[in-house]
Short mmCIF file of C-alpha atoms and ligand atoms in Angstrom, two decimals:
data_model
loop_
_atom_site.label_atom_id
_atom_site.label_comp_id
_atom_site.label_asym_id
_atom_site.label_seq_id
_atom_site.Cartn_x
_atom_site.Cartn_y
_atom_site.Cartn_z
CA UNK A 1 -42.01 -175.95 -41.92
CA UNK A 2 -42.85 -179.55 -40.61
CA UNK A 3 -45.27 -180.25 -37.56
CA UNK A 4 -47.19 -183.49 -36.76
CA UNK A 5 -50.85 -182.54 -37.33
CA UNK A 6 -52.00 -179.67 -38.91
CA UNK A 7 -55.51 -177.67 -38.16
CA UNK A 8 -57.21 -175.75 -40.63
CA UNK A 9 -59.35 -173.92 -39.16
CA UNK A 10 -59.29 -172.04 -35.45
CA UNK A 11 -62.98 -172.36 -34.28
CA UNK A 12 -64.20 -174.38 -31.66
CA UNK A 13 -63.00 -177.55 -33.73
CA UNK A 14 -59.73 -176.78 -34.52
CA UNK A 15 -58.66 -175.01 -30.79
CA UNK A 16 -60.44 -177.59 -28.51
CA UNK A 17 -58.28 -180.17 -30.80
CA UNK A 18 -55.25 -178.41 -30.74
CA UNK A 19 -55.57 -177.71 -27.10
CA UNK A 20 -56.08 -181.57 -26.89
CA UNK A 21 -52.97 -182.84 -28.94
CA UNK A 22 -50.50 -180.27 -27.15
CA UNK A 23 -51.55 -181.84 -23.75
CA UNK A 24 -51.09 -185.43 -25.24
CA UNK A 25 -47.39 -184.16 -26.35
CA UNK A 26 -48.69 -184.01 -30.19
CA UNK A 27 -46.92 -181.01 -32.00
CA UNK A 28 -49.78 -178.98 -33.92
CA UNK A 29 -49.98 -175.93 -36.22
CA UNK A 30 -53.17 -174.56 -36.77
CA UNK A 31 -53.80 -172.49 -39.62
CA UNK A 32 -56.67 -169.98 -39.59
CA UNK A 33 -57.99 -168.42 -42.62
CA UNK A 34 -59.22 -164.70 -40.58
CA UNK A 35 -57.91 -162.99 -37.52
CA UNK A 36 -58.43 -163.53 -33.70
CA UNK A 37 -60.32 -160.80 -33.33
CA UNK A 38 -62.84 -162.24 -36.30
CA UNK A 39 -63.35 -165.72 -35.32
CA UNK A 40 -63.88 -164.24 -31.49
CA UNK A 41 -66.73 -161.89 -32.64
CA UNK A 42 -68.63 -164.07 -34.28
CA UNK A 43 -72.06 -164.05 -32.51
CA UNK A 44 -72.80 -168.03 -32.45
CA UNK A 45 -73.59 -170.96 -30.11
CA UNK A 46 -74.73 -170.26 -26.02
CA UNK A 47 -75.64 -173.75 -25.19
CA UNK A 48 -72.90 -175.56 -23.59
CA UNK A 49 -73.71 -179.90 -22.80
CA UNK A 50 -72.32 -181.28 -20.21
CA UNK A 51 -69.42 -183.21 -22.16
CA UNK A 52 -68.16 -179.65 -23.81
CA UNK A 53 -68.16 -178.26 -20.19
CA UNK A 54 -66.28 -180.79 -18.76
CA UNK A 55 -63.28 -180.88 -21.80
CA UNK A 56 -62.98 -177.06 -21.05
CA UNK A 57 -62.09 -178.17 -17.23
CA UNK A 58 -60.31 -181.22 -18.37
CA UNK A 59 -58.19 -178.58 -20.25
CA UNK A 60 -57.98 -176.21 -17.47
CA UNK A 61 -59.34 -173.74 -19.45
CA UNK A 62 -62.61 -173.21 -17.30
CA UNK A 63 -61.50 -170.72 -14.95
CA UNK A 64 -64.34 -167.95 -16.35
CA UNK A 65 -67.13 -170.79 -17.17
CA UNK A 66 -67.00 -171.62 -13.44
CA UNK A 67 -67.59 -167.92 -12.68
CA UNK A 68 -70.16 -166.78 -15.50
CA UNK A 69 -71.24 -169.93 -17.20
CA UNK A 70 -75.02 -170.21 -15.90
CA UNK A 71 -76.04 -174.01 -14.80
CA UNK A 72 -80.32 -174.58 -16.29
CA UNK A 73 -81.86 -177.76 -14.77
CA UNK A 74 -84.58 -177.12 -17.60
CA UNK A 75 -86.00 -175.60 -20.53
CA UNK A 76 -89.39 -174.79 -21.29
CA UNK A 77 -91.73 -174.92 -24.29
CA UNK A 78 -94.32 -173.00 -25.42
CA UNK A 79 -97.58 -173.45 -28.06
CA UNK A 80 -100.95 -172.20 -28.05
CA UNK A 81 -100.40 -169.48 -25.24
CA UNK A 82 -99.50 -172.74 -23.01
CA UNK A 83 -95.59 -173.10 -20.95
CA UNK A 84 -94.56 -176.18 -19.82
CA UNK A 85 -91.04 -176.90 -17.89
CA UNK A 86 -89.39 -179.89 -18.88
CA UNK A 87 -86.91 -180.72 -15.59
CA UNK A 88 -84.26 -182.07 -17.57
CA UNK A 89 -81.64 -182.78 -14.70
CA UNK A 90 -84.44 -184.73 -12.64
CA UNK A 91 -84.92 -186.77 -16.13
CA UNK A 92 -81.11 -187.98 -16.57
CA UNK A 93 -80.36 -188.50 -13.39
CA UNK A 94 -78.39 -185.08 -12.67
CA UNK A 95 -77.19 -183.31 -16.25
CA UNK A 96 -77.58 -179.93 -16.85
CA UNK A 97 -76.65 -177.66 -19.88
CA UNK A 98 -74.71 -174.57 -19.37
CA UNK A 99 -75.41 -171.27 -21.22
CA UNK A 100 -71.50 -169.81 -22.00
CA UNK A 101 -71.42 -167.68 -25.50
CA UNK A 102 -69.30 -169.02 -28.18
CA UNK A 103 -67.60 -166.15 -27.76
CA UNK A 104 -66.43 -166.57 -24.36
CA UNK A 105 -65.19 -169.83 -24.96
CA UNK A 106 -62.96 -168.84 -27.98
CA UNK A 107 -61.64 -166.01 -25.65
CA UNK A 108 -60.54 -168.76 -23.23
CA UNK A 109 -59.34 -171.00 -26.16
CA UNK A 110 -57.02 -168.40 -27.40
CA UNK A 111 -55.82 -167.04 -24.31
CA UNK A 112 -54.85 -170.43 -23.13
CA UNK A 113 -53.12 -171.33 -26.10
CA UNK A 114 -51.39 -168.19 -26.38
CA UNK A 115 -49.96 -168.94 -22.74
CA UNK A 116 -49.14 -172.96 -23.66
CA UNK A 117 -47.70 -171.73 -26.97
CA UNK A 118 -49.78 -173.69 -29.13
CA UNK A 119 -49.08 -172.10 -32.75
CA UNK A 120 -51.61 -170.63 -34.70
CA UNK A 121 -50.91 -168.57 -38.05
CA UNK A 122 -53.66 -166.45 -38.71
CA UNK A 123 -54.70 -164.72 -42.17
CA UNK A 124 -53.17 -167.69 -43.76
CA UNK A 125 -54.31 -167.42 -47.00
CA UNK A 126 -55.31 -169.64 -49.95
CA UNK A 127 -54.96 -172.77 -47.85
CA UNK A 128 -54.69 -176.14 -50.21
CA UNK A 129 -54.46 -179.38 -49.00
CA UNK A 130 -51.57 -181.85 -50.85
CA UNK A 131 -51.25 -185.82 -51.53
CA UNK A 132 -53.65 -186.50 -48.68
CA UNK A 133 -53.77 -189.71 -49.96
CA UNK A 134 -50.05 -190.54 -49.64
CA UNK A 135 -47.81 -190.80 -46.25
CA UNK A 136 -46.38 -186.97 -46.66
CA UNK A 137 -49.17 -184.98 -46.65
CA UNK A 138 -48.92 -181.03 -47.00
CA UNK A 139 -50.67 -177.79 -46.96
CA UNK A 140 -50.00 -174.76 -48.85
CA UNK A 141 -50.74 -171.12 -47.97
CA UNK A 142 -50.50 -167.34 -48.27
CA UNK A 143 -48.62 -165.56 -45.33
CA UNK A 144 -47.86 -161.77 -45.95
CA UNK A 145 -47.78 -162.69 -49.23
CA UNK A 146 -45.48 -164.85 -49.20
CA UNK A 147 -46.16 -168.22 -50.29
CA UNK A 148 -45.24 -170.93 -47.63
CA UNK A 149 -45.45 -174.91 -46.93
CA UNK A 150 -46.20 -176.84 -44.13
CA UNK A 151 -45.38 -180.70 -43.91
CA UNK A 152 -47.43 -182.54 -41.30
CA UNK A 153 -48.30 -186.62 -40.66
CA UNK A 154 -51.75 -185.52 -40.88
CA UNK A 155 -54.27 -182.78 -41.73
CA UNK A 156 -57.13 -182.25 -39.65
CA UNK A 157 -59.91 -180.22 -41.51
CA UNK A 158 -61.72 -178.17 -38.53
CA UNK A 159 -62.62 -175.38 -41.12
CA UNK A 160 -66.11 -175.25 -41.36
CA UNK A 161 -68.86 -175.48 -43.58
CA UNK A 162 -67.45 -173.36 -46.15
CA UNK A 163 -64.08 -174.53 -45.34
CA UNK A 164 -61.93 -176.14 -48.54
CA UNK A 165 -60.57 -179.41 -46.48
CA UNK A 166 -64.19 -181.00 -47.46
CA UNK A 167 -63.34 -180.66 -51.11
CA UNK A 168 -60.26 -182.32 -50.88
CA UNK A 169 -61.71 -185.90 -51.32
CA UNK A 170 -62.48 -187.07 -54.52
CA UNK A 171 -66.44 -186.76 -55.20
CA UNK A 172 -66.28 -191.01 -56.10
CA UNK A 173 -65.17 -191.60 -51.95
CA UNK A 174 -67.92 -189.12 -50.89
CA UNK A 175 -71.83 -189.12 -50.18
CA UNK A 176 -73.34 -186.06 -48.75
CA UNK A 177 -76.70 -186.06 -47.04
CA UNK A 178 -78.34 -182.99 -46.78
CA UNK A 179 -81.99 -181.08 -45.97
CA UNK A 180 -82.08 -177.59 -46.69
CA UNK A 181 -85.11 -176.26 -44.57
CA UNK A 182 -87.11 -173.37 -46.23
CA UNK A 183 -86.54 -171.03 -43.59
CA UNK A 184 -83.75 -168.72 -41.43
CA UNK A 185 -83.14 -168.19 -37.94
CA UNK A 186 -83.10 -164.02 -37.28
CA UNK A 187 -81.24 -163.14 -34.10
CA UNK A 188 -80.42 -160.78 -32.15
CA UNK A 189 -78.28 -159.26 -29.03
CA UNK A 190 -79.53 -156.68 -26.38
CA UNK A 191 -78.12 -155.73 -23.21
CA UNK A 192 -81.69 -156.24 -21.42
CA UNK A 193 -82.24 -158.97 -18.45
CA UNK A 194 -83.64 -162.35 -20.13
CA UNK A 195 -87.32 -162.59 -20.01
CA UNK A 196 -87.03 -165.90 -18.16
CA UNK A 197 -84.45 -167.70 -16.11
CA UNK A 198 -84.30 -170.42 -18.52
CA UNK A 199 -84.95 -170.76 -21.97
CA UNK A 200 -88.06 -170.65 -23.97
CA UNK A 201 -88.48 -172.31 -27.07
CA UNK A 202 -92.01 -171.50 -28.81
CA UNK A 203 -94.18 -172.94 -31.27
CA UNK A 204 -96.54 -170.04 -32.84
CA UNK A 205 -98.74 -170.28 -35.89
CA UNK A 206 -96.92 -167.66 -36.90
CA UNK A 207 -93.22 -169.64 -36.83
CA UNK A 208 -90.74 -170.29 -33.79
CA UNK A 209 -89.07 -168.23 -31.35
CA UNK A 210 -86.74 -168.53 -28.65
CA UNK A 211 -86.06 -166.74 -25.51
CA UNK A 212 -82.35 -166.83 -24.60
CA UNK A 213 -79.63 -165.35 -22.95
CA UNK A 214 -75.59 -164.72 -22.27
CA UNK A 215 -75.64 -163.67 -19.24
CA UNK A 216 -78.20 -161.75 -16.57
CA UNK A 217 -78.10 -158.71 -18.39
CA UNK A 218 -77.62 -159.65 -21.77
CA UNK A 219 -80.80 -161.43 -23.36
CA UNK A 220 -80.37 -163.50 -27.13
CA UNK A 221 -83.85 -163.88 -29.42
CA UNK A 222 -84.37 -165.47 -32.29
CA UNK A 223 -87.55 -165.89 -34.53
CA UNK A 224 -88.37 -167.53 -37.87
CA UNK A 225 -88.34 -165.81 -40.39
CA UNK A 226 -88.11 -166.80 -44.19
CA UNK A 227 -84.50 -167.47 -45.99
CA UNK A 228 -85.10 -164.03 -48.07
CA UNK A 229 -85.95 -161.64 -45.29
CA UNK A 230 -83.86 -158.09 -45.34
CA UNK A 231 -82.12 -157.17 -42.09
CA UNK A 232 -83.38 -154.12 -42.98
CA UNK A 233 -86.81 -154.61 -42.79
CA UNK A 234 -86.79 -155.81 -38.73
CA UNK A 235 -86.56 -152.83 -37.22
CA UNK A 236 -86.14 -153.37 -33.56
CA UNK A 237 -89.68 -152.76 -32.52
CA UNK A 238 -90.92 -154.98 -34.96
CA UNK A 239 -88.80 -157.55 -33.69
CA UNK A 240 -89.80 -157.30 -30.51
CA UNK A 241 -93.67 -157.13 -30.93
CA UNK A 242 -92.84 -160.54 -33.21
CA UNK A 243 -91.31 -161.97 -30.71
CA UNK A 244 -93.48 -161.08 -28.16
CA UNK A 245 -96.49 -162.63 -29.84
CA UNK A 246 -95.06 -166.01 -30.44
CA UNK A 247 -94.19 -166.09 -26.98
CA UNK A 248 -97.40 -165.50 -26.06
CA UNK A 249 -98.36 -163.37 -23.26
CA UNK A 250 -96.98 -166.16 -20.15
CA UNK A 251 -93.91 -166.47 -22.03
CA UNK A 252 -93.45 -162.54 -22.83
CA UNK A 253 -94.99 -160.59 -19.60
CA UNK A 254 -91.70 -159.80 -18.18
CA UNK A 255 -89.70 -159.50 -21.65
CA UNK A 256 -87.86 -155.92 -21.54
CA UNK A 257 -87.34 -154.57 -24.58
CA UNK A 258 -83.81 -152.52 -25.24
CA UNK A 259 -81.79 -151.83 -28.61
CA UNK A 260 -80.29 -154.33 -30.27
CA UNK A 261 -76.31 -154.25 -31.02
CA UNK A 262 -76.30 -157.36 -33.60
CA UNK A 263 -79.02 -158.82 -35.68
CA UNK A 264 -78.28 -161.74 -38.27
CA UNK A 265 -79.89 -163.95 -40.03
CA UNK A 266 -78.50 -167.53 -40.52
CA UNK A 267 -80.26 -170.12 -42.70
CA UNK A 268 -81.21 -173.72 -41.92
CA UNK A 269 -79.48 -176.77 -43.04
CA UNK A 270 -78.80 -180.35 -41.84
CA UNK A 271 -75.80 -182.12 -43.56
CA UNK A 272 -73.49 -185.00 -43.28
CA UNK A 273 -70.58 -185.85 -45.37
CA UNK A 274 -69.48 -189.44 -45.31
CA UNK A 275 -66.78 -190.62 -44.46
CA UNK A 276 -64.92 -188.22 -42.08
CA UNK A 277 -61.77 -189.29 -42.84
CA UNK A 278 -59.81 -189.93 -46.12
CA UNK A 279 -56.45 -191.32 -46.98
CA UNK A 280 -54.35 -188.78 -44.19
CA UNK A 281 -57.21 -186.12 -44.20
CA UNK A 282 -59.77 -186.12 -40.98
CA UNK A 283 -62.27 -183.36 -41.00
CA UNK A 284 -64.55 -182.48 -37.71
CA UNK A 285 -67.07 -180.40 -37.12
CA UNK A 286 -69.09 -178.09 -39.22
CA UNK A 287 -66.53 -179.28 -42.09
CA UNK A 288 -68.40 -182.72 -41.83
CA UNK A 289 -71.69 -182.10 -40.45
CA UNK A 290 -74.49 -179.35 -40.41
CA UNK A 291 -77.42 -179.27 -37.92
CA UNK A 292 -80.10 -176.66 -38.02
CA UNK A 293 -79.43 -174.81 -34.37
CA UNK A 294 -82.89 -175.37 -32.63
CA UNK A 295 -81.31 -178.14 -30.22
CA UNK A 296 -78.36 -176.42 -29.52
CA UNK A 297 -75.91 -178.93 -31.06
CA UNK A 298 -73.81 -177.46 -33.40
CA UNK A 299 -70.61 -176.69 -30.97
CA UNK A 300 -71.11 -179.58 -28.74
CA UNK A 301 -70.96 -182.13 -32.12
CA UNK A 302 -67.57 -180.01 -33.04
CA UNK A 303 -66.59 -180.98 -29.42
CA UNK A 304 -67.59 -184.37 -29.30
CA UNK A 305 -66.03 -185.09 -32.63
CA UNK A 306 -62.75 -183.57 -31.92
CA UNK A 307 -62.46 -185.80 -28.37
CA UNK A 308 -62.83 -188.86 -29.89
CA UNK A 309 -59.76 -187.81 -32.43
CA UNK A 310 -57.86 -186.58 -29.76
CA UNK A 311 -58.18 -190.09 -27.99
CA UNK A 312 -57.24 -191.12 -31.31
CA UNK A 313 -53.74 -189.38 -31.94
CA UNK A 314 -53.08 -189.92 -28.51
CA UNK A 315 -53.11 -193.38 -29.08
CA UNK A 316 -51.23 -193.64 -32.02
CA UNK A 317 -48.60 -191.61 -31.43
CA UNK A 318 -48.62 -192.62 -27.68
CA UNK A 319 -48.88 -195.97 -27.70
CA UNK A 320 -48.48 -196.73 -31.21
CA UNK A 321 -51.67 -198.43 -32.03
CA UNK A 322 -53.73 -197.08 -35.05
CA UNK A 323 -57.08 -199.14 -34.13
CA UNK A 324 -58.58 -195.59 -33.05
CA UNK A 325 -57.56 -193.35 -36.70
CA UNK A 326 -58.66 -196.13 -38.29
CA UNK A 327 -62.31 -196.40 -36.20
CA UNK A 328 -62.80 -192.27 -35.79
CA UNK A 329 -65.15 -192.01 -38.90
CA UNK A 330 -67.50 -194.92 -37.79
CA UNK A 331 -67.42 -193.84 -34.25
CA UNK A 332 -68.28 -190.19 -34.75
CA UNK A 333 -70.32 -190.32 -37.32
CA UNK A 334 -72.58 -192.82 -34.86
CA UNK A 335 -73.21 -189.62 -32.54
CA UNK A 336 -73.51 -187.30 -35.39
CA UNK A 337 -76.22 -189.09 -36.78
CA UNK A 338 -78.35 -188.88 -33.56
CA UNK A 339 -77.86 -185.55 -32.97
CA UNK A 340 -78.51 -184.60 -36.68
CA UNK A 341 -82.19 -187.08 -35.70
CA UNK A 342 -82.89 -184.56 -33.02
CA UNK A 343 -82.34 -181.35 -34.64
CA UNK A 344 -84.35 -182.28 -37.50
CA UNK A 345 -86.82 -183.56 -34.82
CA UNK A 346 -87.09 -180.59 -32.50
CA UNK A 347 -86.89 -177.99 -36.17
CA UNK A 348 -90.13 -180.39 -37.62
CA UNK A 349 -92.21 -179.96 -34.26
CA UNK A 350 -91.21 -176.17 -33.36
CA UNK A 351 -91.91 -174.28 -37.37
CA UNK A 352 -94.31 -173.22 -39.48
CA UNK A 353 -93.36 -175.21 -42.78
CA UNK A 354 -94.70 -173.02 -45.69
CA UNK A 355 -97.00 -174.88 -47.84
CA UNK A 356 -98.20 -177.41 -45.53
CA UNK A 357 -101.68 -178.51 -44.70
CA UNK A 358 -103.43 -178.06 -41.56
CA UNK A 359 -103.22 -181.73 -40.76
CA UNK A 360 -99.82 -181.16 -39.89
CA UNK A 361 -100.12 -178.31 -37.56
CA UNK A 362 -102.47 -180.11 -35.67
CA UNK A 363 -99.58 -182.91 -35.63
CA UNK A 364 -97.11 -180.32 -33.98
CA UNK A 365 -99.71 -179.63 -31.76
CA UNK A 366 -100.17 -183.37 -30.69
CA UNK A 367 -96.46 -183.92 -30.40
CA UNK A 368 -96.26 -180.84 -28.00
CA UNK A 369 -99.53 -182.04 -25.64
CA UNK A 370 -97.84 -185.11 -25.59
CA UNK A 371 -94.53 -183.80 -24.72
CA UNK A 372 -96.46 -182.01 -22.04
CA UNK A 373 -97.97 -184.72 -19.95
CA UNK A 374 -95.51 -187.82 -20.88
CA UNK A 375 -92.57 -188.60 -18.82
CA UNK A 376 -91.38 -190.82 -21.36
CA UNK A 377 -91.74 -188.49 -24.19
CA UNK A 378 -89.51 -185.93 -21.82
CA UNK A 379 -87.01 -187.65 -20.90
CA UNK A 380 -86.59 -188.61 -25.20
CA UNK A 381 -85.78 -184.97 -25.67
CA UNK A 382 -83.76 -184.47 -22.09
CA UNK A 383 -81.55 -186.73 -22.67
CA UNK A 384 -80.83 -185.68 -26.21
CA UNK A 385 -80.85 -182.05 -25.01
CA UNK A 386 -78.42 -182.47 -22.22
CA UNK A 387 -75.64 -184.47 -24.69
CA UNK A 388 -75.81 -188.45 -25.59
CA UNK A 389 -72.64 -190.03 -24.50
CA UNK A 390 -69.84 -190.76 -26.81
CA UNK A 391 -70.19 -194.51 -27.57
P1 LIG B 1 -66.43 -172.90 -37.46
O1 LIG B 1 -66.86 -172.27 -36.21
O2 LIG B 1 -67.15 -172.52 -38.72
O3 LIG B 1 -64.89 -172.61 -37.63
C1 LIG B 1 -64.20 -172.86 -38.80
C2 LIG B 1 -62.98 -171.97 -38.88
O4 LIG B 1 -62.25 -172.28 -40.06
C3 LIG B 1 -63.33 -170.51 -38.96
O5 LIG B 1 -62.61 -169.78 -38.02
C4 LIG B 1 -62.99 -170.13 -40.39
O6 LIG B 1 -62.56 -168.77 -40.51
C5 LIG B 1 -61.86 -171.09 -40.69
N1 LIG B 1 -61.72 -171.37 -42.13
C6 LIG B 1 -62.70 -171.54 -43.05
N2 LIG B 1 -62.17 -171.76 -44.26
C7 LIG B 1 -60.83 -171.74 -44.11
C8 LIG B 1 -59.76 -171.90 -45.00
N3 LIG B 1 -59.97 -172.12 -46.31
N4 LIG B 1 -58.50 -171.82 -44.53
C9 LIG B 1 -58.28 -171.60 -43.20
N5 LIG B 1 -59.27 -171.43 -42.30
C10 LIG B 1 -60.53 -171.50 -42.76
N6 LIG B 1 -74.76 -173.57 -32.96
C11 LIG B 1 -75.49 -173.62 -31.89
O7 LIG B 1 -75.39 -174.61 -31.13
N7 LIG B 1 -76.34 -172.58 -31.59
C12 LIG B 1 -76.44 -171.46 -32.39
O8 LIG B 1 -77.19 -170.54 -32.10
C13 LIG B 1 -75.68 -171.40 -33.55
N8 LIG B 1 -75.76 -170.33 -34.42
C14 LIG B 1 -75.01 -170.33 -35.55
C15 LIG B 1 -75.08 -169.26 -36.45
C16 LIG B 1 -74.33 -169.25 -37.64
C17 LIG B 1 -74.44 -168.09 -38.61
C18 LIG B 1 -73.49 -170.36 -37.92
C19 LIG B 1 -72.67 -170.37 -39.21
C20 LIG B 1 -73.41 -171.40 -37.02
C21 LIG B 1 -74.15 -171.41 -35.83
N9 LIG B 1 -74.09 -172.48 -34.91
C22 LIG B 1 -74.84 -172.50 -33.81
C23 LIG B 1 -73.25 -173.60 -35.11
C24 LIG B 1 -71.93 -173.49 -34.35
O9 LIG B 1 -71.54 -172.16 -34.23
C25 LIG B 1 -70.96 -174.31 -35.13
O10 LIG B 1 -71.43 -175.65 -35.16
C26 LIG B 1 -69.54 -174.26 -34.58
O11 LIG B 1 -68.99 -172.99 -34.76
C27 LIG B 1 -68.69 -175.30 -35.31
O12 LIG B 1 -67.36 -175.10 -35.06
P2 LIG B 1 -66.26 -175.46 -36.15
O13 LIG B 1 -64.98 -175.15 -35.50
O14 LIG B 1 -66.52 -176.81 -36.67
O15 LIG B 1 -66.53 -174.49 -37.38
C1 LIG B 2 -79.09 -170.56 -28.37
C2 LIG B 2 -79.03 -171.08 -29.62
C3 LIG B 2 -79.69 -172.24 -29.91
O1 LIG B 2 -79.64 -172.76 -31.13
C4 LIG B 2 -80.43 -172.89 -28.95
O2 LIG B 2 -81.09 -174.02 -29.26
C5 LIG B 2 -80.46 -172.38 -27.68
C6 LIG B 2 -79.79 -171.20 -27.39
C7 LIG B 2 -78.38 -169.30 -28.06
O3 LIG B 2 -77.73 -168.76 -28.96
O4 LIG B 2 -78.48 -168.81 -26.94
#
């Protein structure tokens, strides 16, 4: 088999770029380790920016985000029993975030490519990329056990952070940057109304939590909780008095409590892998770059990534110039960076680091009063929050 690029990987990477390349004329395969069904259940991301909600409707694949997706001006922040509204459209001059599942958009993602005919193989097996570093690249896989090979111009490695495209590069091209934090993220799902309109994120001396949502009956929580907690052992109700107390009693008088139909626990990390492209092998996404979730920048950094590589093919095999391939590394990794500042920002001011002194509590605490009163200091995290532009 022979196509132009192929995708490993079909999450929010590899389908927003192969959605991209079939509308620039680019022929793609996209080769996807699980089944639909899998990658669409996976209980992830909620926080679309701006740029991520206007690719969907540049792709014409917005037609149940303009129904359901739900438009917040601001978020709030909580610490010390105290909420404060940070009015991030009047800060940026008009951006908003929209809350849409991750779910929802890999439903549209794979309907629309199912109706465009963009190909994707799933359970494809034992992927292995080939002489990346040559001008016939080629990937290798397990189909029904058969064993089958796919020739390509280039491979684009949208697979994750425990994808194998990453690997690929020889160790002596590659530096990794990482900060494992010493804490998880516990969530759950319950088909209650959300607490609030908008989001709360909290600050307790306890640890974080945040007050989310899908839609205006389904509410998403998540609180800190350490990286060897049992599922087991956060029963619903304790869950929700946790919660409940972090939010403190402003942030939690209206919270409705309900059961809970998932409940997962996903650790902290920040990560970048330098450079994001080698010899004929990009990668994107979580298979370059980890952020810890408390800014909500995970999916959007997939997205912003995978437009600048679009723009990139496009050009090359539109207008024959490779000035973009060769520039994509540089370019993205300039955004990632930024985002990857304000994660690790926003995760410093929001937790309770284990084995830390008072003094820095009290910094947290500083950093939030200030936040509270200081224009300045909100339109800094607005303007990060809503989505930086792609330089
Ligand atoms: P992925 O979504 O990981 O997709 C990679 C795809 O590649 C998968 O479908 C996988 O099955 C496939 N794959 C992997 N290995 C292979 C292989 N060898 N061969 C073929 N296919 C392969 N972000 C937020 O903004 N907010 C959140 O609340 C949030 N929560 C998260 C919770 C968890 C547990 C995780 C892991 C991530 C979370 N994120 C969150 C981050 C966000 O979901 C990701 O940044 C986003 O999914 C990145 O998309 P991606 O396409 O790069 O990678
Ligand atoms: C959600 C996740 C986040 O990481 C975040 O910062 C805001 C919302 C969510 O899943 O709803």
């Amino acid at each position: 088999m022979r196509t132009q690029i192929a995708i490993i990987g079909a999450g929010p990477a590899g389908l927003f770029l192969g959605h991209l390349l079939h509308k620039a004329g680019i022929e793609v395969t996209i080769l996807e380790r699980k089944d639909r069904a899998y990658v669409e259940g996976r209980v992830r991301a909620g926080v679309l920016e701006q740029g991520t909600t206007n690719l969907m409707k540049q792709l014409g694949v917005d037609a149940r985000l303009k129904k359901e997706g739900l438009v917040h001006t601001s978020t709030n922040l909580a610490y010390d029993g105290e909420i404060f509204r940070i009015n991030m459209a009047e800060l940026t001059g008009g951006s908003t975030v929209t809350v849409y599942g991750q779910q929802e958009v890999m439903r549209d993602l794979f309907d629309a490519a199912a109706e465009r005919g963009i190909k994707i193989i799933f359970d494809a097996g034992d992927v292995t990329l080939h002489e990346i570093e040559s001008d016939h690249p080629f990937v290798t896989y397990k189909k029904d056990e058969s064993e089958e090979r796919l020739d390509c111009d280039y491979i684009v490695g949208c697979d994750g952070y425990h994808g194998v495209s990453r690997g690929a590069i020889p160790a002596s091209a590659y530096t990794a940057f990482e900060r494992v934090y010493p804490f998880g993220w516990l969530g759950i799902l319950a088909d209650v109304p959300p607490v609030n309109h908008e989001l709360i994120y909290a600050n307790h001396a306890n640890g974080f939590a945040l007050a989310s949502m899908r839609s205006p009956t389904r509410s998403r929580y998540y609180i800190q909780c350490s990286v060897d907690e049992k599922i087991e052992d956060w029963p619903d109700e304790r869950f929700w008095d946790e919660v409940c107390l972090r939010l403190g009693p402003e942030g939690s008088h209206n919270l409705v409590r309900g059961p809970s139909f998932e409940k997962t626990i996903a650790p902290l990390r920040s990560f970048v892998g330098e450079p994001m492209r080698f010899g004929r092998l990009f990668l994107a996404g979580d298979a370059a770059h980890i952020v810890p979730p408390t800014g909500a920048k995970g999916l959007n950094l997939a997205v912003s990534d995978v437009t600048i590589l679009g723009e990139a093919f496009a050009e090359f095999y539109n207008l024959g110039s490779p000035k973009g391939l060769e520039g994509y590394s540089a370019r993205a990794l300039k955004r990632v960076w930024k985002a990857e500042r304000f994660s690790w920002w926003f995760t410093s001011i929001m937790h309770r680091f284990p084995n830390t002194e008072a003094f820095d509590r009290k910094m947290q605490i500083a950093e939030l009063s200030y936040l509270k009163t200081s224009r300045a200091a909100q339109t800094t995290l607005a303007e990060n929050y809503v989505g930086l532009p792609i330089e």
